PDB file of C-alpha atoms in Angstrom:
ATOM      1  CA  MET A   1       7.636  83.008  22.851  1.00 53.00           C
ATOM      2  CA  ARG A   2       8.280  80.145  25.560  1.00 63.00           C
ATOM      3  CA  ILE A   3      10.541  81.783  27.396  1.00 62.00           C
ATOM      4  CA  THR A   4       7.311  84.348  28.418  1.00 61.00           C
ATOM      5  CA  LYS A   5       4.422  81.668  28.280  1.00 62.00           C
ATOM      6  CA  LYS A   6       7.241  80.551  31.125  1.00 60.00           C
ATOM      7  CA  LEU A   7       7.051  83.784  32.433  1.00 54.00           C
ATOM      8  CA  LEU A   8       3.110  84.506  32.228  1.00 55.00           C
ATOM      9  CA  VAL A   9       2.980  80.867  34.152  1.00 60.00           C
ATOM     10  CA  ALA A  10       5.269  81.393  37.039  1.00 58.00           C
ATOM     11  CA  GLY A  11       4.367  84.672  37.772  1.00 60.00           C
ATOM     12  CA  ALA A  12       0.314  83.441  37.217  1.00 59.00           C
ATOM     13  CA  GLY A  13       1.743  81.076  39.506  1.00 60.00           C
ATOM     14  CA  VAL A  14       3.244  83.293  42.809  1.00 58.00           C
ATOM     15  CA  VAL A  15       0.562  85.788  42.562  1.00 59.00           C
ATOM     16  CA  SER A  16      -2.314  83.075  43.806  1.00 62.00           C
ATOM     17  CA  LEU A  17       0.186  81.854  45.710  1.00 57.00           C
ATOM     18  CA  ILE A  18       0.649  85.569  47.696  1.00 65.00           C
ATOM     19  CA  ALA A  19      -3.120  85.533  46.835  1.00 59.00           C
ATOM     20  CA  CYS A  20      -4.219  82.567  48.660  1.00 61.00           C
ATOM     21  CA  GLY A  21      -1.773  83.595  51.752  1.00 62.00           C
ATOM     22  CA  GLY A  22      -3.327  87.342  52.302  1.00 59.00           C
ATOM     23  CA  ALA A  23      -7.209  85.230  52.293  1.00 58.00           C
ATOM     24  CA  ALA A  24      -5.581  82.390  54.793  1.00 56.00           C
ATOM     25  CA  TYR A  25      -3.596  84.987  56.867  1.00 60.00           C
ATOM     26  CA  ALA A  26      -6.640  86.829  56.925  1.00 57.00           C
ATOM     27  CA  THR A  27      -8.647  84.042  57.883  1.00 59.00           C
ATOM     28  CA  ALA A  28      -6.753  83.391  60.459  1.00 57.00           C
ATOM     29  CA  ALA A  29      -6.789  87.218  62.151  1.00 58.00           C
ATOM     30  CA  THR A  30     -10.861  86.568  61.443  1.00 60.00           C
ATOM     31  CA  ALA A  31     -10.839  83.629  63.445  1.00 57.00           C
ATOM     32  CA  ALA A  32      -8.476  84.971  66.033  1.00 55.00           C
ATOM     33  CA  GLU A  33     -10.878  88.316  66.501  1.00 57.00           C
ATOM     34  CA  ALA A  34     -13.905  85.888  66.779  1.00 57.00           C
ATOM     35  CA  ALA A  35     -12.482  83.758  69.803  1.00 62.00           C
ATOM     36  CA  ALA A  36     -11.159  86.684  72.034  1.00 64.00           C
ATOM     37  CA  PRO A  37     -13.460  87.232  74.622  1.00 69.00           C
ATOM     38  CA  ALA A  38     -15.198  90.046  74.997  1.00 76.00           C
ATOM     39  CA  ALA A  39     -15.420  92.663  78.095  1.00 82.00           C
ATOM     40  CA  PRO A  40     -16.481  91.695  81.045  1.00 86.00           C
ATOM     41  CA  LYS A  41     -19.902  94.935  81.326  1.00 92.00           C
ATOM     42  CA  VAL A  42     -19.115  94.996  84.562  1.00 94.00           C
ATOM     43  CA  THR A  43     -15.885  96.525  85.924  1.00 95.00           C
ATOM     44  CA  ALA A  44     -13.390  95.880  88.376  1.00 95.00           C
ATOM     45  CA  GLU A  45     -14.576  98.355  90.120  1.00 96.00           C
ATOM     46  CA  GLN A  46     -17.727  97.921  89.476  1.00 96.00           C
ATOM     47  CA  ALA A  47     -17.941  94.857  91.620  1.00 96.00           C
ATOM     48  CA  ILE A  48     -16.063  96.918  94.543  1.00 96.00           C
ATOM     49  CA  GLU A  49     -18.303  99.343  94.545  1.00 97.00           C
ATOM     50  CA  ILE A  50     -21.154  95.993  94.062  1.00 96.00           C
ATOM     51  CA  ALA A  51     -19.292  94.204  97.312  1.00 96.00           C
ATOM     52  CA  HIS A  52     -18.798  96.986  99.411  1.00 96.00           C
ATOM     53  CA  GLN A  53     -22.869  97.622  99.518  1.00 95.00           C
ATOM     54  CA  GLN A  54     -23.578  94.264 100.084  1.00 94.00           C
ATOM     55  CA  VAL A  55     -20.349  94.612 103.045  1.00 95.00           C
ATOM     56  CA  PRO A  56     -20.045  98.028 104.267  1.00 95.00           C
ATOM     57  CA  GLY A  57     -16.443  99.130 106.316  1.00 95.00           C
ATOM     58  CA  ALA A  58     -15.052  95.439 104.812  1.00 96.00           C
ATOM     59  CA  TRP A  59     -12.100  96.282 102.440  1.00 96.00           C
ATOM     60  CA  VAL A  60     -10.813  93.717  98.952  1.00 96.00           C
ATOM     61  CA  SER A  61      -8.517  90.993 100.285  1.00 96.00           C
ATOM     62  CA  GLU A  62      -8.624  89.276  96.814  1.00 96.00           C
ATOM     63  CA  LEU A  63     -10.033  90.283  93.449  1.00 96.00           C
ATOM     64  CA  ASP A  64      -9.995  87.509  90.801  1.00 95.00           C
ATOM     65  CA  PHE A  65     -12.089  87.256  86.778  1.00 95.00           C
ATOM     66  CA  ASP A  66     -13.044  83.752  86.402  1.00 92.00           C
ATOM     67  CA  ARG A  67     -14.931  83.025  83.156  1.00 91.00           C
ATOM     68  CA  ASN A  68     -16.667  80.031  83.598  1.00 83.00           C
ATOM     69  CA  GLY A  69     -17.146  79.286  79.387  1.00 82.00           C
ATOM     70  CA  THR A  70     -21.186  78.225  79.255  1.00 85.00           C
ATOM     71  CA  ALA A  71     -21.717  79.845  82.899  1.00 87.00           C
ATOM     72  CA  ALA A  72     -21.448  83.238  83.847  1.00 89.00           C
ATOM     73  CA  ASP A  73     -18.718  85.389  83.986  1.00 94.00           C
ATOM     74  CA  VAL A  74     -18.511  86.298  87.728  1.00 96.00           C
ATOM     75  CA  TRP A  75     -16.154  89.053  89.601  1.00 96.00           C
ATOM     76  CA  GLU A  76     -14.386  87.030  92.546  1.00 96.00           C
ATOM     77  CA  LEU A  77     -13.829  88.859  95.633  1.00 97.00           C
ATOM     78  CA  GLU A  78     -12.655  88.230  99.140  1.00 97.00           C
ATOM     79  CA  LEU A  79     -13.260  91.106 101.908  1.00 97.00           C
ATOM     80  CA  VAL A  80     -11.627  91.538 105.278  1.00 97.00           C
ATOM     81  CA  LYS A  81     -14.219  93.409 108.115  1.00 95.00           C
ATOM     82  CA  GLY A  82     -12.993  92.984 111.536  1.00 93.00           C
ATOM     83  CA  SER A  83     -12.099  88.985 112.481  1.00 92.00           C
ATOM     84  CA  GLN A  84     -14.477  87.857 109.082  1.00 94.00           C
ATOM     85  CA  ARG A  85     -13.886  87.217 106.285  1.00 96.00           C
ATOM     86  CA  HIS A  86     -16.637  87.635 103.543  1.00 96.00           C
ATOM     87  CA  GLU A  87     -16.984  86.157  99.905  1.00 96.00           C
ATOM     88  CA  VAL A  88     -18.366  87.858  97.132  1.00 96.00           C
ATOM     89  CA  LYS A  89     -18.920  87.078  93.581  1.00 96.00           C
ATOM     90  CA  VAL A  90     -20.453  89.550  90.928  1.00 97.00           C
ATOM     91  CA  ASP A  91     -22.728  88.177  88.098  1.00 95.00           C
ATOM     92  CA  ALA A  92     -19.475  90.264  85.566  1.00 95.00           C
ATOM     93  CA  ALA A  93     -22.902  90.232  82.848  1.00 93.00           C
ATOM     94  CA  SER A  94     -25.656  92.114  85.368  1.00 94.00           C
ATOM     95  CA  GLY A  95     -23.724  93.083  88.248  1.00 95.00           C
ATOM     96  CA  LYS A  96     -25.860  91.070  90.556  1.00 96.00           C
ATOM     97  CA  VAL A  97     -24.434  89.707  93.366  1.00 95.00           C
ATOM     98  CA  THR A  98     -24.760  86.079  92.671  1.00 94.00           C
ATOM     99  CA  LYS A  99     -22.781  83.879  96.383  1.00 93.00           C
ATOM    100  CA  SER A 100     -22.541  85.881  99.220  1.00 93.00           C
ATOM    101  CA  GLN A 101     -20.540  83.965 102.200  1.00 94.00           C
ATOM    102  CA  VAL A 102     -18.828  85.003 104.742  1.00 93.00           C
ATOM    103  CA  ASP A 103     -16.850  82.644 106.919  1.00 83.00           C
ATOM    104  CA  ASP A 104     -14.932  83.641 110.890  1.00 70.00           C
ATOM    105  CA  ASN A 105     -10.981  84.249 109.678  1.00 54.00           C
ATOM    106  CA  ASP A 106      -8.938  81.062 111.379  1.00 57.00           C
ATOM    107  CA  ASP A 107      -5.524  82.810 110.679  1.00 55.00           C
ATOM    108  CA  GLN A 108      -5.474  84.007 114.191  1.00 55.00           C
ATOM    109  CA  ASP A 109      -5.406  80.301 115.648  1.00 53.00           C
ATOM    110  CA  ASP A 110      -4.317  76.579 116.587  1.00 53.00           C
ATOM    111  CA  GLN A 111      -7.135  75.860 119.111  1.00 55.00           C
ATOM    112  CA  ASP A 112      -8.893  74.172 115.799  1.00 54.00           C
ATOM    113  CA  ASP A 113      -8.651  71.260 113.965  1.00 55.00           C
ATOM    114  CA  ASN A 114      -9.008  74.298 110.522  1.00 58.00           C
ATOM    115  CA  ASP A 115      -6.151  74.953 108.655  1.00 55.00           C
ATOM    116  CA  ASP A 116      -4.787  78.183 109.698  1.00 54.00           C
ATOM    117  CA  ASP A 117      -2.809  78.689 106.180  1.00 52.00           C
TER     118      ASP A 117
END
């Protein structure tokens, strides 16, 4: 009779450990899913189309997605048209252009003090 009680107590302990482990795993999986960042509403292709509307006839030389934490996530694009580089930032949630800047391409000569690399 004593052996049966010991087996029941041990069995209950094992079941309890398994149940707690399963609950801990489920909690960890839920936390990982909650922490996973959501995909941007504006896709990379849409960001490229928006940038091409801003700078028609240019080609995209760089495309980066920046998660900014508390600030809005943005697509950063660098476009080249002729000898000019255009930097365009597109809000990843709304698709609005948040920055559009033109830089002369300074990679061609060493005639000034600007970095040519």
